[in-house]
Coordinates of C-alpha atoms and ligand atoms in Angstrom, one line a residue:
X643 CA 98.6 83.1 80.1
X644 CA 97.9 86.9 80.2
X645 CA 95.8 88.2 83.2
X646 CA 93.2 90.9 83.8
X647 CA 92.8 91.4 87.5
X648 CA 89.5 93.5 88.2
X649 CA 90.5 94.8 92.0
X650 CA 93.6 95.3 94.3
X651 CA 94.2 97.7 97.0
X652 CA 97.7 98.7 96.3
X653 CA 96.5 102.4 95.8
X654 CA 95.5 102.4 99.3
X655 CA 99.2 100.8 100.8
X656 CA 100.1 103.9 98.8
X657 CA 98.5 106.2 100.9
X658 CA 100.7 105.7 104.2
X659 CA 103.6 107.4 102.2
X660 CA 102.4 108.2 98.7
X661 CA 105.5 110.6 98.2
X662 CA 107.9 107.6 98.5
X663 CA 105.7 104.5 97.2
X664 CA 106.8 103.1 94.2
X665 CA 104.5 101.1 92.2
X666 CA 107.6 99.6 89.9
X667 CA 109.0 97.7 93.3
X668 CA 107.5 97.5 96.9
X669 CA 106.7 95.2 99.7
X670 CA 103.0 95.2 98.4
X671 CA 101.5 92.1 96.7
X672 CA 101.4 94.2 93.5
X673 CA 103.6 96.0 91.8
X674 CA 104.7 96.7 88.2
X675 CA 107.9 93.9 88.4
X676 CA 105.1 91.3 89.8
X677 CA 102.7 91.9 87.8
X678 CA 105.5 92.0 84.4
X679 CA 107.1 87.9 86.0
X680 CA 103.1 87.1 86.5
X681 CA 102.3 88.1 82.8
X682 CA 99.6 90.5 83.1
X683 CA 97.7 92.7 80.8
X684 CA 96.3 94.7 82.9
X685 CA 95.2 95.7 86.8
X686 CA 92.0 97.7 88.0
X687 CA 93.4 100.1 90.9
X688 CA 91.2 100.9 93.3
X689 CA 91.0 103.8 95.2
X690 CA 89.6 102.7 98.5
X691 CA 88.0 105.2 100.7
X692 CA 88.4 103.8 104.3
X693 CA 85.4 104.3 107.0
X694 CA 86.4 107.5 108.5
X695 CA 84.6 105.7 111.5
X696 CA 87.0 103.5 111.9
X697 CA 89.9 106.2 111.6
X698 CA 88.3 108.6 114.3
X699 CA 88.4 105.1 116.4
X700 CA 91.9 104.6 115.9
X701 CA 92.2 108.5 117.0
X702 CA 93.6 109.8 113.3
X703 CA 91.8 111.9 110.7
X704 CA 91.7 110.8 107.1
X705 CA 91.9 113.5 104.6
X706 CA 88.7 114.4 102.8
X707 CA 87.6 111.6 100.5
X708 CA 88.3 113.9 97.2
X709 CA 91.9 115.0 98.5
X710 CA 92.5 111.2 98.8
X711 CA 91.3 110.2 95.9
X712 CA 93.3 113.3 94.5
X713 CA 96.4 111.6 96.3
X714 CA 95.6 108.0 95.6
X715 CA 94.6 108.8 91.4
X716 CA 98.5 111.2 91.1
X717 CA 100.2 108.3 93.0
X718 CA 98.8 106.4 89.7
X719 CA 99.8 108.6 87.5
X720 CA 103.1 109.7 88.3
X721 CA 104.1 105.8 88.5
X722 CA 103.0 105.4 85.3
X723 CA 104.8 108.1 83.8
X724 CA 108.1 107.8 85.5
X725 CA 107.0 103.4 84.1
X726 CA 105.8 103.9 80.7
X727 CA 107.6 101.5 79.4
X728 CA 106.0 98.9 81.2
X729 CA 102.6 100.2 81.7
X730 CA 99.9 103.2 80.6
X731 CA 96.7 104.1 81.4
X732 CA 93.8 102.4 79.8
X733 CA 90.7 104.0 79.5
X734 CA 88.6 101.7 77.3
X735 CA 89.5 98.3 75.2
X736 CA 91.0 100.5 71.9
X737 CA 94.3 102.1 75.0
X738 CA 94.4 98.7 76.6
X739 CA 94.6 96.8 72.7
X740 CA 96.7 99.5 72.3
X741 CA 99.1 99.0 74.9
X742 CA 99.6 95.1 74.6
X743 CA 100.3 95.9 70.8
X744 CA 103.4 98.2 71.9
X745 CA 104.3 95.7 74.5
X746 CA 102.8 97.5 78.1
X747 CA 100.6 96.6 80.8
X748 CA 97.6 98.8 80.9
X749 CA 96.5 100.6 84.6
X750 CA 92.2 101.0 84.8
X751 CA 91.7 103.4 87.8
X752 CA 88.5 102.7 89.8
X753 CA 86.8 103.6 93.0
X754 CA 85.4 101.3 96.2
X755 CA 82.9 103.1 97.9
X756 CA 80.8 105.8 95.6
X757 CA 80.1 107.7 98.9
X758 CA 82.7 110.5 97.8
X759 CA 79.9 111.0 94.9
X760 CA 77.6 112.2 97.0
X761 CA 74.5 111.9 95.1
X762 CA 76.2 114.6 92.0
X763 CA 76.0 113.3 88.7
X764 CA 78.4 116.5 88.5
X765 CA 80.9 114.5 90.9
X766 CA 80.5 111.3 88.4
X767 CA 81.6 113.3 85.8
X768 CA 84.7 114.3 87.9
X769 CA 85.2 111.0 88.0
X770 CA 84.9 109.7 84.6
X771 CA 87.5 113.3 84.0
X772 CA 89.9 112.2 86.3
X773 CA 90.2 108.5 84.6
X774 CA 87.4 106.6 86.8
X775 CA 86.2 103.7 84.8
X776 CA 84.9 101.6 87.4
X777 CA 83.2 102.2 90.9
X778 CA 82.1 99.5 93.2
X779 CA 78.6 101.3 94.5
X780 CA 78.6 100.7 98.3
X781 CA 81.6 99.6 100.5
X782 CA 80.3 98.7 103.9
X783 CA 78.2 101.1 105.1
X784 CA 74.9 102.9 103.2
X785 CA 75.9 105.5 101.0
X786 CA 74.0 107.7 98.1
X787 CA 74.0 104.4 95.8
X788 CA 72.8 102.0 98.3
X789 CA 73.0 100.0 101.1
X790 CA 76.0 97.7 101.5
X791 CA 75.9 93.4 102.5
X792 CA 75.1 92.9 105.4
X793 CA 73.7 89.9 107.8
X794 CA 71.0 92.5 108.9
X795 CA 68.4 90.9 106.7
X796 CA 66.5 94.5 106.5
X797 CA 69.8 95.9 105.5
X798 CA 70.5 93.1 103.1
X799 CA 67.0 93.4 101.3
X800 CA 67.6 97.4 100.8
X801 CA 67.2 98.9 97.0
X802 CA 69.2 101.4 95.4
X803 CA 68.5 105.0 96.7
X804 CA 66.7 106.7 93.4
X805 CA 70.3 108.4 92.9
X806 CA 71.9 104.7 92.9
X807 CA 68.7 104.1 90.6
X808 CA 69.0 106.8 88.0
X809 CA 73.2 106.4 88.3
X810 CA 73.2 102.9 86.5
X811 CA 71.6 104.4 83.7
X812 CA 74.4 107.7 83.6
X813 CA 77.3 104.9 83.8
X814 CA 75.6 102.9 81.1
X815 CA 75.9 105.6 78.9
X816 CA 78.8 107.5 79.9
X817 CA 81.2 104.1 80.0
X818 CA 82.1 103.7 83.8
X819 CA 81.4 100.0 85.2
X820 CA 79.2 99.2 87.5
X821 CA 80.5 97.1 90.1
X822 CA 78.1 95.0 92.7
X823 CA 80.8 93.9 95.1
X824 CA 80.1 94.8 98.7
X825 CA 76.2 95.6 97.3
X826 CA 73.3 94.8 99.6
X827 CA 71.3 91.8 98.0
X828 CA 68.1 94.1 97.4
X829 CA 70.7 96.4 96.0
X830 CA 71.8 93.7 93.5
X831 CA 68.8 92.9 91.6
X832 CA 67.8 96.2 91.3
X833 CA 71.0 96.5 88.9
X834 CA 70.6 92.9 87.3
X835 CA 66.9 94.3 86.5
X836 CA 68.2 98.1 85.4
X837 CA 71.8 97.8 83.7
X838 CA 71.2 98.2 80.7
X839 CA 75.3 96.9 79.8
X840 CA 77.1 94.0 81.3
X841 CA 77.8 94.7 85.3
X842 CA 80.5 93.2 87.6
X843 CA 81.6 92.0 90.5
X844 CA 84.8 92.9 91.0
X845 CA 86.1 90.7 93.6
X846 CA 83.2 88.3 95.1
X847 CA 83.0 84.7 95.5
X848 CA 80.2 81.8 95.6
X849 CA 78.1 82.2 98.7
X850 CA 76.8 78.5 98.5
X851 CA 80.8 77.4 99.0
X852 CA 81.7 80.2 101.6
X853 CA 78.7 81.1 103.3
X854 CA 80.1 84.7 103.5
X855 CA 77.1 87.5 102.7
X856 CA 80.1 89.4 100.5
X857 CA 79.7 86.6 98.4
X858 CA 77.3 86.2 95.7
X859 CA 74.1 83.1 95.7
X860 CA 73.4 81.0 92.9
X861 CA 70.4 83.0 92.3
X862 CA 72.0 85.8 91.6
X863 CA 75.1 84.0 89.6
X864 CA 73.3 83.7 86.6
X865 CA 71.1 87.3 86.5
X866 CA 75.3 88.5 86.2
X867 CA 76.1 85.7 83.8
X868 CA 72.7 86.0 81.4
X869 CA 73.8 90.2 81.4
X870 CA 77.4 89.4 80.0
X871 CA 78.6 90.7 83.1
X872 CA 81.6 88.7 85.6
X873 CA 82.6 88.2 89.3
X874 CA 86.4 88.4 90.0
X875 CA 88.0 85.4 91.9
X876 CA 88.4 86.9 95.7
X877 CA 91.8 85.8 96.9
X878 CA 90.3 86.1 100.8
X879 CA 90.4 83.7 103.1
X880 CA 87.0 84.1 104.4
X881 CA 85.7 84.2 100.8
X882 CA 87.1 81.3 99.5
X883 CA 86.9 78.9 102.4
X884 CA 83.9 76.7 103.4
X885 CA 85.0 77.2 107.2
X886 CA 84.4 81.6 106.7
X887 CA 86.8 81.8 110.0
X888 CA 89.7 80.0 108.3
X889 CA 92.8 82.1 107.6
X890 CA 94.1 80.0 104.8
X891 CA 93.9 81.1 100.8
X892 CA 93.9 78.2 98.9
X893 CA 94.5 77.7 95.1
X894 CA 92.3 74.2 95.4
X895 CA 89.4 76.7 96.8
X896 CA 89.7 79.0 94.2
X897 CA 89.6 75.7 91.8
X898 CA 86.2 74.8 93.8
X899 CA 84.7 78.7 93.5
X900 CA 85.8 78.9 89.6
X901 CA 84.2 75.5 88.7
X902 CA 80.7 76.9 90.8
X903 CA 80.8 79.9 88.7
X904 CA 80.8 77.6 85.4
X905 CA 78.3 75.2 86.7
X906 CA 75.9 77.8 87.6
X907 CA 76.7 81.0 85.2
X908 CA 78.6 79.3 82.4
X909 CA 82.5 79.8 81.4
X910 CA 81.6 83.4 80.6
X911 CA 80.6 84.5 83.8
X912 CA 84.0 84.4 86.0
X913 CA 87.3 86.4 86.0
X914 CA 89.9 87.7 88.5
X915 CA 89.3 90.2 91.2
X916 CA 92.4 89.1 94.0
X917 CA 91.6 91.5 95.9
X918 CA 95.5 91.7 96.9
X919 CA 97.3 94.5 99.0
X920 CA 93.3 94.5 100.9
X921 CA 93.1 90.6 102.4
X922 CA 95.2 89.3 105.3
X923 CA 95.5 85.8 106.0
X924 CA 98.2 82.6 104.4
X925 CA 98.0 83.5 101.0
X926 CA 99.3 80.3 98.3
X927 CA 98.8 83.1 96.1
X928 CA 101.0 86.0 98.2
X929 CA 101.4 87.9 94.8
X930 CA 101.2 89.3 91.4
X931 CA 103.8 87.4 89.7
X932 CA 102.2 83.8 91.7
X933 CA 99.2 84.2 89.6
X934 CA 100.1 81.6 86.7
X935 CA 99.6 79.0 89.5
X936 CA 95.7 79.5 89.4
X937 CA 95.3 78.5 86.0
X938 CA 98.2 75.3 86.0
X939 CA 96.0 74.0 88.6
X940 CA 93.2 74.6 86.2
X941 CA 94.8 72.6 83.9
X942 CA 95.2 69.7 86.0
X943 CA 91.8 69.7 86.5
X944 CA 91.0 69.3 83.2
X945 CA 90.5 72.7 81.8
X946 CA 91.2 73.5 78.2
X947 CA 93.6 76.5 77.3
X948 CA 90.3 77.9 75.6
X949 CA 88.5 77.9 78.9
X950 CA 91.5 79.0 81.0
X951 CA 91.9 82.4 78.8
X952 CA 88.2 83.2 79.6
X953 CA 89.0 82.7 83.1
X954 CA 92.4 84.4 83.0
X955 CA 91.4 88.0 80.8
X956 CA 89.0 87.4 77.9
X957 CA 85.9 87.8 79.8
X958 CA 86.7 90.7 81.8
X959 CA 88.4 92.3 78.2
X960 CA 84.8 91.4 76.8
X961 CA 82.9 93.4 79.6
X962 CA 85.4 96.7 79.1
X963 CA 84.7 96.2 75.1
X964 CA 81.3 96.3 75.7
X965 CA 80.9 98.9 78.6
X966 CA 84.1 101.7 78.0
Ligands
ZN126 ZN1 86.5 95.3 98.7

């Protein structure tokens, strides 16, 4: 079963030595070897911008967010040059069709946390330039999109800035993906009511399973699911578990939040998002090349191979068709 995986944090392991990191072989939970043994077709890098709060805390200073995301984006590309065997970038469905025709993975490059935007439809042109195809609007904290998730109910009832506002309707047009994930609730159905093209969530679960406010509600599955969009299966303990403090990642709970998603959205409405090289905790899943594990216990369950390549890549290859 091939496999499109919406978010991993592998560009940001990166970081700590990108002269030296390879992305063909590394200690990471994703690499190009892994993710060749797991039978990908492709993987949505992100390029994570950590809280610099938490950095001035720890007593370092990060680079500025555009010379890491200069850093994190080349680490990309040089892989994938010195790899292109394997993999190429993929831009829109026609490079990533392309690609699996001539035998290659395909690398989408995307951003979590829009706050290096800064309120510049200027910057989200940089972006789109530079190969940004996806951008998960808030991580966290408030930033020019929006306010992030939060269990501060006043936080977690904020709407888009007007920027986050008008900059759904320039992605729309311009082909980058909106992604919800990390999103403040009031923040999320301003985007189910103004995206004009399907919108994600990258890597979020089912809140009424895991009472976790990064995960989404059942009210809110089905605004995603009736706008073609899909949530990515979170690999996170505390997303996954009905006990949020539990440090275990379990297949059978993934099994639980996929069959939520169908119940409430419909098959079309759920994908992959691991989240891997981001999560701690006992992961059943520890890697890229474990993922075919997911969908044999799908099986078991009863799932038909129809159903499983929805879940595996066809929906999330719909939503690029329809929004790159
Ligand atoms: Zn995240």
């Amino acid at each position: 079963m091939k496999i499109l995986d919406m978010h991993c944090d592998t560009l940001g392991i990166a970081m700590r030595d990108y002269e030296n990191f390879s992305l063909l072989k590394n200690e990471a939970s994703v690499d190009f070897q892994k993710m060749q043994k797991g039978n990908y077709m492709g993987q949505f890098f992100a390029m994570f911008l950590p809280p610099r709060q938490f950095a001035e805390r720890m007593g370092r200073t990060l680079p500025e967010d555009d010379e890491m995301i200069r850093i994190m984006s080349s680490t990309l590309y040089r892989e994938l040059e010195k790899h292109s065997d394997l993999i190429a970038f993929a831009g829109n469905a026609a490079d990533l069709e392309k690609n699996n025709k001539d035998g290659k993975m395909s690398a989408f490059l995307t951003i979590e946390d829009g706050r290096s935007v800064e309120g510049s439809f200027e910057k989200l042109q940089g972006y789109y330039d530079l190969g940004v195809r996806l951008i998960s609007l808030t991580w966290n904290y408030a930033n020019c999109f929006g306010s992030p998730n939060s269990l501060d109910k006043e936080v977690m009832n904020t709407s888009l800035t007007q920027f986050g506002k008008e900059a759904i309707e320039w992605m729309n047009d311009k082909g980058i993906i909106v992604d919800v994930s990390h999103l403040s609730d009031g923040g999320f159905f301003d985007v189910a009511k103004l995206s004009k093209k399907p919108f994600v969530a990258s890597h979020s679960n089912c809140r009424a399973l895991s009472n976790h406010q990064r995960n989404l509600t059942d009210e809110m599955i089905p605004l995603m699911a009736n706008a073609g969009g899909v949530a990515g299966i979170n690999f996170a303990p505390a997303f996954l578990a009905e006990d949020i403090t539990s440090k275990d990642s379990l297949v059978s709970d993934m099994v639980r939040h996929i069959k939520h998603f169908v119940k409430v959205g419909g098959i079309e409405c759920v994908g992959m998002g691991s989240d891997f090289d981001g999560i701690g905790g006992n992961l059943e899943v520890k890697d890229a090349s474990m993922m075919q594990m997911i969908f044999e216990a799908l099986r078991k369950e009863g799932f038909s191979e129809d159903q499983i390549e929805k879940i595996a890549y066809t929906n999330v290859l719909r939503v690029i068709k329809e929004t790159l």
